[in-house]
Coordinates of N, CA and C and ligand atoms in Angstrom, one line a residue:
M1 N 79.0 112.5 125.2 CA 79.4 111.6 125.4 C 80.9 111.3 125.7
N2 N 81.7 110.4 126.7 CA 82.8 110.6 127.1 C 83.7 110.9 125.8
S3 N 85.2 111.0 126.1 CA 86.4 110.5 125.0 C 86.6 109.1 124.4
K4 N 86.4 108.3 125.6 CA 86.5 107.0 125.3 C 85.5 106.2 124.2
S5 N 84.2 106.7 124.2 CA 83.3 106.1 123.6 C 83.1 106.9 122.1
R6 N 83.9 108.0 121.8 CA 83.7 108.6 121.0 C 84.1 108.2 119.6
G7 N 85.0 107.2 119.6 CA 85.2 106.7 118.2 C 86.1 107.4 117.7
T8 N 87.1 106.9 117.0 CA 87.9 108.0 115.9 C 88.1 107.3 114.5
V9 N 88.1 108.0 113.7 CA 88.0 107.6 112.0 C 89.1 108.4 111.5
A10 N 89.9 107.8 110.9 CA 91.0 108.8 110.0 C 90.6 108.3 108.5
L11 N 90.7 109.5 107.3 CA 90.8 109.4 106.5 C 92.3 109.8 105.8
F12 N 92.7 108.9 105.3 CA 94.1 109.1 104.2 C 93.9 109.1 102.9
G13 N 93.5 110.4 102.7 CA 93.6 110.8 100.9 C 94.9 110.8 100.5
G14 N 94.6 110.4 98.9 CA 96.1 110.6 98.3 C 95.9 110.1 96.7
T15 N 96.4 110.3 95.9 CA 96.6 110.1 94.6 C 97.2 108.5 94.5
F16 N 98.2 108.4 95.6 CA 98.1 106.7 95.2 C 98.9 106.8 94.0
D17 N 99.6 107.1 93.5 CA 100.0 106.8 91.8 C 101.3 106.5 92.0
P18 N 102.0 105.0 92.4 CA 101.5 104.5 92.9 C 101.5 104.5 94.6
V19 N 100.6 103.9 95.3 CA 100.9 103.3 96.8 C 102.1 103.3 96.8
H20 N 103.0 103.5 98.0 CA 104.6 103.3 98.9 C 104.4 103.1 100.5
N21 N 105.5 102.3 100.7 CA 105.7 102.2 101.9 C 105.7 103.8 102.8
G22 N 106.0 104.7 102.3 CA 106.0 105.6 102.9 C 104.5 105.9 103.4
H23 N 103.7 105.8 102.6 CA 101.8 105.6 103.0 C 102.0 104.4 104.0
I24 N 102.2 103.7 103.7 CA 101.9 102.1 104.7 C 102.8 102.7 106.1
Q25 N 103.6 102.7 105.6 CA 104.2 103.0 107.4 C 103.9 104.4 108.1
S26 N 103.8 105.2 107.3 CA 102.8 106.2 108.2 C 101.6 105.8 109.1
A27 N 100.6 104.9 107.9 CA 99.9 104.6 108.4 C 99.7 103.8 110.2
I28 N 101.0 103.0 109.8 CA 101.2 102.3 111.1 C 101.2 103.0 112.3
E29 N 102.2 104.0 112.2 CA 103.1 104.7 112.9 C 101.7 105.5 113.3
L30 N 100.9 106.1 112.7 CA 99.9 107.0 113.0 C 98.6 106.2 114.0
N31 N 98.7 104.9 113.8 CA 97.7 104.1 114.2 C 98.5 104.0 115.7
K32 N 99.6 103.9 115.9 CA 100.1 103.4 117.2 C 99.9 105.0 117.9
R33 N 100.2 105.9 117.2 CA 100.4 107.1 117.9 C 99.0 107.8 118.4
L34 N 98.1 107.7 117.6 CA 96.5 108.2 117.9 C 95.9 106.9 118.3
L35 N 96.1 105.8 118.4 CA 95.2 104.4 118.6 C 93.5 105.1 118.0
L36 N 93.9 104.7 116.7 CA 92.3 105.1 115.8 C 91.3 103.6 115.8
D37 N 90.6 104.0 115.8 CA 89.7 102.4 115.6 C 89.4 102.5 114.1
E38 N 89.6 103.3 113.3 CA 89.9 103.3 112.0 C 90.6 104.0 111.1
L39 N 91.3 103.4 110.0 CA 91.9 104.1 109.1 C 91.3 104.0 108.1
R40 N 91.1 104.7 107.1 CA 90.8 104.3 105.3 C 91.7 105.2 104.5
F41 N 91.9 104.4 103.6 CA 93.0 104.8 102.4 C 91.8 105.1 101.4
L42 N 91.8 106.6 101.0 CA 90.8 106.9 100.0 C 91.7 107.3 98.8
P43 N 91.6 106.4 97.8 CA 92.7 107.4 96.6 C 91.2 107.9 95.8
C44 N 91.9 109.1 95.7 CA 91.4 110.2 94.7 C 91.2 109.9 93.2
H45 N 89.8 110.4 92.5 CA 89.6 109.7 91.3 C 90.3 110.8 90.3
R46 N 89.7 111.8 90.6 CA 90.4 113.4 89.4 C 91.0 113.8 90.6
P47 N 92.3 114.3 90.5 CA 92.9 115.3 91.8 C 92.7 116.4 91.0
V48 N 92.3 117.0 92.0 CA 92.4 118.9 91.8 C 93.2 119.7 91.5
H49 N 94.8 119.4 92.5 CA 95.8 120.0 92.5 C 96.9 119.1 91.7
R50 N 97.2 118.5 90.7 CA 98.2 118.0 90.0 C 98.0 117.5 89.0
A51 N 99.1 117.3 88.2 CA 99.0 116.7 86.9 C 98.3 115.5 86.8
K52 N 97.5 114.8 85.2 CA 96.8 113.9 85.5 C 98.0 112.4 85.9
P53 N 97.1 111.8 87.1 CA 98.2 110.3 87.2 C 98.5 109.7 86.5
G54 N 99.7 108.9 86.4 CA 100.4 108.2 85.6 C 99.9 106.8 85.2
C55 N 99.0 106.4 86.2 CA 97.9 105.4 85.6 C 96.4 105.6 85.8
N56 N 95.6 105.0 85.3 CA 94.0 105.1 85.5 C 93.8 105.0 87.0
S57 N 92.4 105.7 87.5 CA 91.8 105.3 88.9 C 91.7 104.1 89.4
E58 N 91.3 103.2 88.3 CA 91.0 101.6 88.7 C 92.3 101.1 89.1
Q59 N 93.3 101.2 88.8 CA 94.6 100.7 88.5 C 95.0 101.4 89.7
R60 N 95.1 102.4 90.0 CA 95.3 103.0 91.5 C 94.7 102.5 92.7
L61 N 93.5 102.2 92.2 CA 92.4 101.8 93.3 C 92.9 100.0 93.6
A62 N 93.3 99.7 92.4 CA 94.0 97.7 92.5 C 95.1 98.3 93.7
M63 N 96.2 98.9 93.0 CA 97.1 99.0 94.2 C 97.0 99.1 95.5
V64 N 96.3 100.1 95.4 CA 96.0 100.3 97.1 C 95.3 99.3 97.8
T65 N 94.6 98.7 97.0 CA 93.7 97.5 97.5 C 94.4 96.5 98.1
L66 N 95.4 96.4 97.2 CA 96.3 94.7 97.2 C 97.5 95.4 98.6
A67 N 97.7 96.7 98.5 CA 98.9 96.4 99.5 C 97.9 96.8 100.8
V68 N 96.9 97.5 101.2 CA 96.3 97.1 102.2 C 95.8 95.7 102.6
E69 N 95.3 94.9 102.1 CA 95.1 93.7 102.3 C 96.6 92.9 102.4
S70 N 97.5 93.4 101.8 CA 99.0 92.1 102.4 C 99.5 92.7 103.8
E71 N 99.4 94.4 103.8 CA 100.2 94.8 104.6 C 99.0 94.5 106.4
F72 N 98.1 94.8 105.9 CA 97.0 95.4 107.0 C 96.5 93.6 107.6
S73 N 96.0 92.8 106.6 CA 95.6 91.7 106.9 C 96.0 91.1 108.1
D74 N 94.5 90.3 108.9 CA 95.0 89.3 110.3 C 96.6 88.9 110.2
S75 N 96.8 88.1 109.0 CA 97.8 87.3 109.0 C 98.7 87.9 108.7
A76 N 98.7 89.6 108.0 CA 100.1 90.2 108.1 C 100.6 90.6 109.6
S77 N 99.6 91.0 110.5 CA 99.7 91.4 111.7 C 100.0 89.7 112.4
A78 N 99.6 89.0 112.6 CA 100.1 87.5 113.3 C 101.8 87.3 112.7
N79 N 102.1 87.9 111.5 CA 103.4 87.7 111.2 C 104.1 88.5 112.0
G80 N 103.9 89.3 112.4 CA 104.8 90.3 113.2 C 104.6 91.4 112.8
K81 N 104.2 91.4 111.3 CA 104.8 92.8 110.5 C 104.3 94.2 111.5
D82 N 102.9 94.4 111.8 CA 102.6 95.3 113.0 C 101.4 94.5 113.9
A83 N 101.7 94.8 115.1 CA 100.4 95.1 116.1 C 99.4 95.6 115.5
Q84 N 98.4 95.3 114.9 CA 97.2 96.4 114.6 C 96.1 96.3 115.2
V85 N 95.9 97.5 115.6 CA 94.8 98.0 116.8 C 94.0 98.5 116.5
T86 N 93.6 98.8 114.9 CA 92.6 99.6 114.3 C 91.8 98.6 113.4
T87 N 90.9 99.1 112.6 CA 90.8 98.3 111.1 C 91.4 99.2 110.0
V88 N 92.1 99.0 109.0 CA 92.6 99.3 108.0 C 91.7 99.0 107.0
R89 N 91.1 100.1 106.4 CA 90.5 99.3 104.7 C 90.5 100.6 103.8
V90 N 89.9 100.3 102.7 CA 90.1 101.2 101.3 C 88.7 101.7 100.8
D91 N 88.7 103.0 101.3 CA 87.3 103.7 100.9 C 87.4 104.3 99.5
D92 N 86.2 103.7 98.6 CA 86.3 103.8 97.3 C 85.5 104.8 96.7
R93 N 85.2 106.0 97.9 CA 83.6 106.5 97.4 C 84.3 107.6 96.2
E94 N 85.5 108.0 96.2 CA 85.6 109.0 95.2 C 85.6 108.4 93.9
M95 N 86.2 106.9 93.8 CA 86.0 106.5 92.5 C 84.5 106.8 91.8
Q96 N 83.9 106.6 92.8 CA 82.2 106.5 92.2 C 81.5 107.9 92.0
R97 N 82.1 109.1 91.9 CA 81.9 110.0 91.9 C 82.2 110.9 90.7
D98 N 81.4 111.0 90.3 CA 81.7 112.2 88.8 C 82.6 113.1 88.9
G99 N 83.4 114.2 88.1 CA 83.8 115.4 88.4 C 84.9 115.4 88.9
K100 N 85.6 116.4 89.9 CA 86.6 116.8 90.0 C 86.2 115.8 91.8
S101 N 87.6 115.5 92.7 CA 87.3 114.7 93.7 C 87.8 116.3 94.8
Y102 N 86.7 116.6 95.1 CA 86.9 117.3 96.2 C 86.8 116.8 98.1
S103 N 88.0 116.7 98.3 CA 87.7 116.0 99.5 C 87.0 116.8 100.6
I104 N 86.3 117.9 100.2 CA 85.0 118.5 101.2 C 84.2 117.9 101.3
E105 N 83.7 116.9 100.1 CA 82.6 116.4 99.6 C 82.8 115.1 100.0
T106 N 83.6 114.5 100.0 CA 84.0 113.3 100.6 C 83.8 113.4 102.4
I107 N 84.5 114.3 102.9 CA 84.3 114.7 104.5 C 82.9 114.9 104.7
E108 N 82.0 115.7 104.3 CA 80.4 115.8 104.2 C 80.0 114.5 104.1
E109 N 80.1 113.7 103.3 CA 79.6 112.4 102.8 C 79.7 111.5 104.5
V110 N 81.5 111.4 104.5 CA 81.4 110.7 105.8 C 80.9 110.8 107.1
R111 N 81.1 112.0 107.2 CA 80.3 112.7 108.5 C 78.7 112.3 108.5
K112 N 78.2 112.2 107.6 CA 76.6 112.3 107.8 C 76.6 111.0 108.0
E113 N 77.4 109.7 107.6 CA 77.7 108.5 107.7 C 77.9 108.0 109.2
I114 N 78.8 108.9 109.7 CA 79.3 108.3 111.2 C 78.7 108.9 112.1
G115 N 78.1 110.2 112.0 CA 77.2 110.9 112.9 C 78.2 112.1 113.7
D116 N 77.9 112.5 114.3 CA 78.1 114.2 115.0 C 79.5 113.9 115.6
E117 N 79.3 112.6 116.6 CA 80.3 112.3 117.7 C 81.5 112.0 117.8
V118 N 81.3 111.2 116.5 CA 82.6 110.2 116.3 C 83.9 111.3 115.8
S119 N 85.1 111.6 116.3 CA 86.4 112.1 116.0 C 86.5 111.6 114.5
L120 N 86.6 112.4 113.4 CA 87.0 112.3 112.2 C 88.3 113.3 111.8
I121 N 89.0 112.6 111.1 CA 90.4 112.9 111.4 C 91.0 112.4 109.6
W122 N 91.0 113.9 109.1 CA 91.6 114.3 107.7 C 93.4 114.1 107.9
V123 N 94.0 113.1 107.2 CA 95.2 113.1 107.1 C 96.0 113.2 106.3
M124 N 97.4 114.1 106.1 CA 97.5 114.5 105.1 C 99.2 114.9 105.5
G125 N 100.2 114.9 104.3 CA 101.8 115.2 104.6 C 102.1 116.6 104.7
T126 N 102.8 117.1 105.1 CA 103.2 118.7 105.4 C 103.1 119.3 103.7
D127 N 103.7 118.5 103.1 CA 103.8 119.1 101.3 C 101.9 119.6 101.0
S128 N 101.4 118.5 101.3 CA 99.8 118.9 101.2 C 99.1 120.0 101.7
F129 N 99.5 119.9 103.3 CA 99.2 120.9 104.1 C 99.5 122.4 103.6
A130 N 100.8 122.5 103.1 CA 101.4 123.8 102.9 C 100.0 124.3 101.8
G131 N 99.9 124.0 101.2 CA 99.0 124.3 100.0 C 97.5 124.1 100.2
F132 N 97.2 123.6 101.6 CA 95.6 123.5 101.8 C 94.9 124.9 101.6
D133 N 95.2 126.1 102.0 CA 94.3 127.3 101.5 C 94.1 127.0 99.8
Q134 N 95.0 126.5 99.1 CA 94.2 126.3 98.1 C 93.3 125.5 97.4
W135 N 92.9 124.7 98.1 CA 91.7 123.5 98.4 C 90.4 124.0 98.0
Y136 N 89.6 123.4 97.5 CA 88.2 124.1 97.3 C 87.5 123.5 98.7
R137 N 86.9 124.8 99.4 CA 86.1 125.5 100.5 C 86.8 124.5 101.8
W138 N 88.4 125.2 101.8 CA 89.0 124.7 102.7 C 88.7 125.1 104.5
Q139 N 88.2 126.4 104.2 CA 87.4 126.9 105.4 C 86.2 125.9 106.2
D140 N 85.7 125.2 105.4 CA 84.8 124.5 106.0 C 85.5 123.2 106.7
F141 N 86.6 122.3 106.3 CA 87.1 121.6 106.7 C 87.0 121.2 108.1
L142 N 87.4 122.0 108.9 CA 87.1 121.6 110.4 C 85.9 121.8 111.1
A143 N 85.1 122.4 110.3 CA 83.8 122.2 110.9 C 83.5 120.9 111.5
L144 N 83.9 119.9 110.6 CA 83.3 118.7 110.1 C 84.7 117.6 110.6
A145 N 85.7 118.0 110.7 CA 86.9 117.1 110.8 C 88.2 117.6 111.5
H146 N 89.0 116.7 112.3 CA 90.2 117.5 112.7 C 91.2 117.3 111.4
I147 N 92.3 118.2 111.3 CA 93.2 117.4 110.3 C 94.5 117.2 110.9
V148 N 94.9 116.1 110.7 CA 96.5 115.4 111.4 C 97.5 115.9 109.9
V149 N 98.9 116.4 110.5 CA 99.8 117.0 109.2 C 100.9 116.0 109.7
I150 N 101.2 115.0 108.6 CA 102.2 114.0 109.1 C 103.5 115.0 108.3
K151 N 104.4 115.3 109.5 CA 105.7 115.8 109.1 C 106.8 115.1 107.8
R152 N 106.8 115.8 106.9 CA 107.8 115.3 105.7 C 109.3 115.8 105.5
P153 N 110.1 114.9 105.2 CA 111.3 115.6 105.1 C 111.3 116.5 104.2
D154 N 112.0 117.8 104.2 CA 112.4 118.5 103.0 C 111.0 119.4 102.6
S155 N 109.9 119.2 103.9 CA 108.8 120.0 103.4 C 108.5 120.8 104.4
F156 N 108.3 122.3 103.9 CA 108.4 123.4 104.8 C 106.9 124.1 104.7
L157 N 106.4 124.8 105.9 CA 105.2 125.3 106.1 C 105.7 126.8 105.8
P158 N 104.3 127.4 105.4 CA 104.4 129.0 105.3 C 104.7 129.6 107.2
T159 N 105.8 130.7 107.0 CA 105.4 130.8 108.4 C 104.2 132.6 108.4
E160 N 103.7 132.8 107.2 CA 102.8 134.0 107.0 C 101.7 133.4 106.6
G161 N 100.5 134.5 106.7 CA 99.7 134.1 105.6 C 98.3 132.8 106.0
A162 N 97.5 132.3 105.2 CA 96.4 132.0 105.6 C 96.8 130.8 106.8
I163 N 97.8 129.6 105.9 CA 98.0 128.2 106.6 C 98.7 128.7 108.1
A164 N 99.3 129.7 108.2 CA 100.2 130.1 109.6 C 99.0 130.6 110.5
E165 N 98.2 131.3 110.0 CA 97.0 131.6 110.7 C 96.4 130.6 111.4
L166 N 96.1 129.7 110.4 CA 95.6 128.1 110.5 C 95.9 127.8 112.0
I167 N 97.0 127.4 111.8 CA 98.4 126.9 112.5 C 98.0 127.7 114.1
E168 N 98.0 128.8 113.9 CA 98.3 129.8 115.2 C 96.7 129.4 116.0
T169 N 95.7 129.8 115.3 CA 94.2 129.6 116.2 C 93.8 128.0 116.2
S170 N 94.4 127.0 115.5 CA 93.7 125.9 115.6 C 94.5 124.8 115.9
S171 N 95.8 125.2 116.6 CA 96.3 123.9 117.2 C 95.9 123.0 118.2
A172 N 96.1 121.8 118.1 CA 95.6 121.2 119.4 C 97.0 121.1 120.3
K173 N 96.6 121.3 121.5 CA 98.0 121.1 122.3 C 98.6 119.7 122.7
S174 N 97.9 118.5 122.6 CA 98.5 117.4 122.9 C 97.4 116.1 121.8
C175 N 98.0 115.0 121.5 CA 97.1 114.5 120.6 C 95.7 113.8 121.3
D176 N 95.8 114.0 122.4 CA 94.4 113.4 123.2 C 93.2 114.5 123.1
E177 N 93.6 115.9 122.8 CA 92.5 116.6 122.4 C 91.6 116.2 121.2
L178 N 92.3 115.5 120.3 CA 91.7 115.2 119.1 C 90.2 114.3 119.3
K179 N 90.5 113.3 120.7 CA 89.0 112.8 121.0 C 88.5 112.9 122.1
Q180 N 88.7 114.6 122.3 CA 87.8 115.0 123.1 C 86.9 115.9 122.5
C181 N 87.2 116.1 121.1 CA 86.3 116.7 120.4 C 86.1 116.4 119.1
S182 N 85.2 116.1 118.2 CA 84.6 115.5 117.0 C 85.8 115.8 115.9
A183 N 85.7 117.2 115.5 CA 86.5 118.0 115.0 C 87.3 119.4 115.1
G184 N 87.9 120.0 114.8 CA 88.0 122.0 114.7 C 89.4 121.7 115.1
L185 N 90.3 120.8 115.1 CA 91.8 121.0 115.7 C 92.6 120.6 114.7
V186 N 94.1 121.4 114.8 CA 95.3 120.6 113.8 C 96.2 120.4 114.8
W187 N 96.9 119.1 114.1 CA 97.8 118.3 115.2 C 98.8 118.0 114.0
F188 N 100.3 118.2 114.2 CA 101.3 117.8 113.8 C 102.4 116.5 114.4
E189 N 102.0 115.5 113.5 CA 102.8 114.5 113.9 C 104.0 114.1 113.5
S190 N 105.4 114.0 114.3 CA 106.6 113.8 114.2 C 106.8 112.0 114.2
L191 N 106.3 111.9 112.6 CA 106.5 110.1 112.5 C 107.8 109.9 112.4
K192 N 108.5 109.2 112.4 CA 109.5 108.4 111.8 C 109.7 109.0 110.4
P193 N 110.9 109.6 109.8 CA 110.8 109.9 108.4 C 111.0 108.8 107.0
F194 N 110.0 108.6 106.5 CA 110.0 108.0 105.2 C 110.0 108.7 104.4
P195 N 111.4 109.1 103.8 CA 111.7 109.9 102.3 C 111.5 108.7 101.5
I196 N 110.2 108.8 101.0 CA 110.0 108.1 99.6 C 108.6 108.8 99.0
S197 N 108.7 108.8 97.6 CA 107.8 109.9 97.1 C 107.2 108.8 95.8
A198 N 105.9 109.0 95.5 CA 105.4 108.3 94.3 C 106.0 109.0 93.2
T199 N 106.6 110.3 93.1 CA 107.3 110.8 91.8 C 108.7 110.4 91.3
A200 N 108.8 109.9 92.6 CA 110.5 109.2 92.5 C 110.9 107.8 91.8
I201 N 109.6 107.0 92.6 CA 109.1 105.4 92.0 C 108.6 105.5 90.6
R202 N 108.3 106.8 90.5 CA 107.7 106.6 89.0 C 108.6 106.8 88.0
H203 N 109.7 108.0 88.3 CA 111.1 108.2 87.4 C 111.5 106.8 87.6
D204 N 111.9 106.2 88.6 CA 113.1 104.8 88.3 C 112.4 103.8 87.7
I205 N 111.0 103.9 87.7 CA 110.4 102.6 86.5 C 110.8 103.0 85.2
A206 N 110.3 104.6 84.8 CA 110.3 105.2 83.8 C 111.6 104.8 83.1
A207 N 112.7 104.9 84.3 CA 114.2 105.0 83.8 C 114.6 103.1 83.4
G208 N 113.7 102.6 83.6 CA 114.0 101.2 83.4 C 114.5 100.2 84.8
K209 N 114.4 100.9 85.7 CA 114.9 100.2 86.9 C 114.2 99.2 87.4
T210 N 114.4 98.2 87.7 CA 113.8 97.0 88.4 C 114.5 96.8 90.0
V211 N 113.6 96.0 90.3 CA 114.0 95.6 91.9 C 114.9 94.9 91.8
A212 N 115.5 94.2 90.8 CA 116.9 93.7 90.5 C 118.0 94.5 90.5
S213 N 117.9 95.6 89.8 CA 118.5 96.3 89.5 C 118.7 97.7 90.1
H214 N 118.2 97.9 91.2 CA 117.6 99.0 92.1 C 117.0 98.5 93.2
N215 N 117.7 98.3 94.8 CA 117.6 97.8 95.8 C 116.0 98.7 96.2
R216 N 116.3 100.0 96.1 CA 115.2 101.2 96.6 C 113.8 101.1 96.3
L217 N 113.7 100.4 95.2 CA 112.3 100.1 94.5 C 111.6 99.2 95.4
G218 N 112.5 97.7 95.7 CA 111.8 97.1 96.6 C 111.7 97.5 98.0
E219 N 112.3 98.1 98.7 CA 112.3 99.0 99.7 C 110.9 99.8 99.7
H220 N 110.7 100.2 98.5 CA 109.9 101.2 98.9 C 108.5 101.0 98.4
V221 N 108.4 99.8 97.8 CA 107.3 100.0 97.3 C 106.8 98.2 97.5
P222 N 105.8 97.8 98.4 CA 105.4 96.7 98.7 C 105.5 95.5 97.6
A223 N 105.6 94.3 97.8 CA 106.0 93.5 96.7 C 104.3 93.3 95.6
V224 N 103.3 93.2 96.5 CA 102.3 93.1 95.7 C 101.9 94.0 94.8
V225 N 102.5 95.6 95.1 CA 102.3 96.7 93.8 C 103.1 96.5 92.9
L226 N 104.6 96.1 93.4 CA 105.4 96.0 92.3 C 105.4 95.1 91.0
N227 N 104.4 94.0 91.6 CA 104.1 92.9 90.6 C 103.1 93.4 89.6
Y228 N 102.1 94.5 90.3 CA 101.0 94.9 90.0 C 101.6 95.8 88.7
I229 N 102.2 96.7 88.6 CA 103.1 97.3 88.2 C 103.8 96.6 86.9
E230 N 104.5 95.5 87.4 CA 105.1 94.8 86.2 C 103.8 94.1 85.4
E231 N 103.1 93.7 85.9 CA 102.4 92.8 85.0 C 101.5 93.9 84.0
H232 N 101.1 95.0 84.4 CA 100.2 95.7 83.7 C 101.4 97.0 83.1
Q233 N 102.8 96.9 82.9 CA 103.5 97.6 82.3 C 103.2 99.2 82.7
L234 N 103.1 99.5 84.0 CA 102.8 100.7 84.2 C 104.0 101.5 84.8
Y235 N 104.1 102.7 83.9 CA 104.8 104.0 84.2 C 106.3 103.6 83.5
R236 N 106.0 102.9 82.4 CA 107.6 102.5 81.6 C 107.3 103.7 80.8
Ligands
ATP301 P1 103.9 112.2 94.2 O1 105.2 112.4 94.3 O2 103.3 112.0 93.1 O3 103.7 113.7 94.4 P2 103.2 111.2 97.3 O4 104.2 110.4 97.2 O5 103.3 112.4 97.6 O6 102.9 111.1 95.4 P3 100.6 111.1 97.4 O7 99.5 109.9 96.8 O8 100.7 112.4 96.8 O9 102.1 110.6 97.1 O10 100.3 111.4 98.8 C1 99.0 111.1 99.6 C2 99.1 111.7 101.1 O11 100.1 111.0 101.7 C3 99.9 113.3 100.8 O12 99.2 113.5 101.8 C4 101.0 113.1 101.1 O13 101.8 114.6 102.0 C5 101.4 112.0 101.9 N1 102.9 110.9 101.7 C6 103.0 110.8 100.9 N2 104.4 110.0 101.0 C7 104.4 110.2 102.1 C8 105.7 109.9 103.0 N3 106.8 109.5 102.6 N4 105.8 110.2 104.4 C9 104.3 110.9 105.0 N5 103.3 111.4 104.2 C10 103.6 110.9 103.1

């Protein structure tokens, strides 16, 4: 199959506690750069490498769903928010699975569903990739998917050890290579930086800040998500 007909599916996994404009803008920019056929936000049910989230899985899923509907619907595109070249949707499969949410198990499931030819991309920020060698069965990822790493401000990658070796042996030379094979490469994407983190948002809300008192919240979090947080009194 040639690269034109291969198809490209990207999985953007995260805790999304809550989803914010850093995630949304990264997805928009990534679409523009990689011309994806599909991008799926994939909220994690039981994160393995971090403290228990500030709200439950159903609430995190609800916020991601609201954000994707408002930012990526046809009407959002028609309003000029973004030229939508891809299908953006929420994949809630990890919510349906008991036990810890291991990304490799998700990738195995998706790979079975989409077949061997489709280029499958696991997306993560530099902060996540820096600790990737601690992930369950991390050595199995590249047999099934590519990894695209979004550079994040203030995040640094190890210059020696397993991650440095992985970069050395598996880096793609251009993003076009991601479409020439269905898995096996690591690609670093330098998007416009979006210095936003869910941690800072949770802290702002816990400190009693509101959109009215603190512009940053309104800039960093989609309005539908802020409304949901307010309505459910999250992160107080
Ligand atoms: P927290 O502050 O709670 O750790 P977070 O803001 O990093 O949360 P996550 O849900 O943990 O959000 O992130 C999901 C994925 O998105 C991770 O791979 C992370 O590196 C990436 N990511 C998060 N924020 C940004 C951002 N502002 N720009 C680019 N990538 C981001």
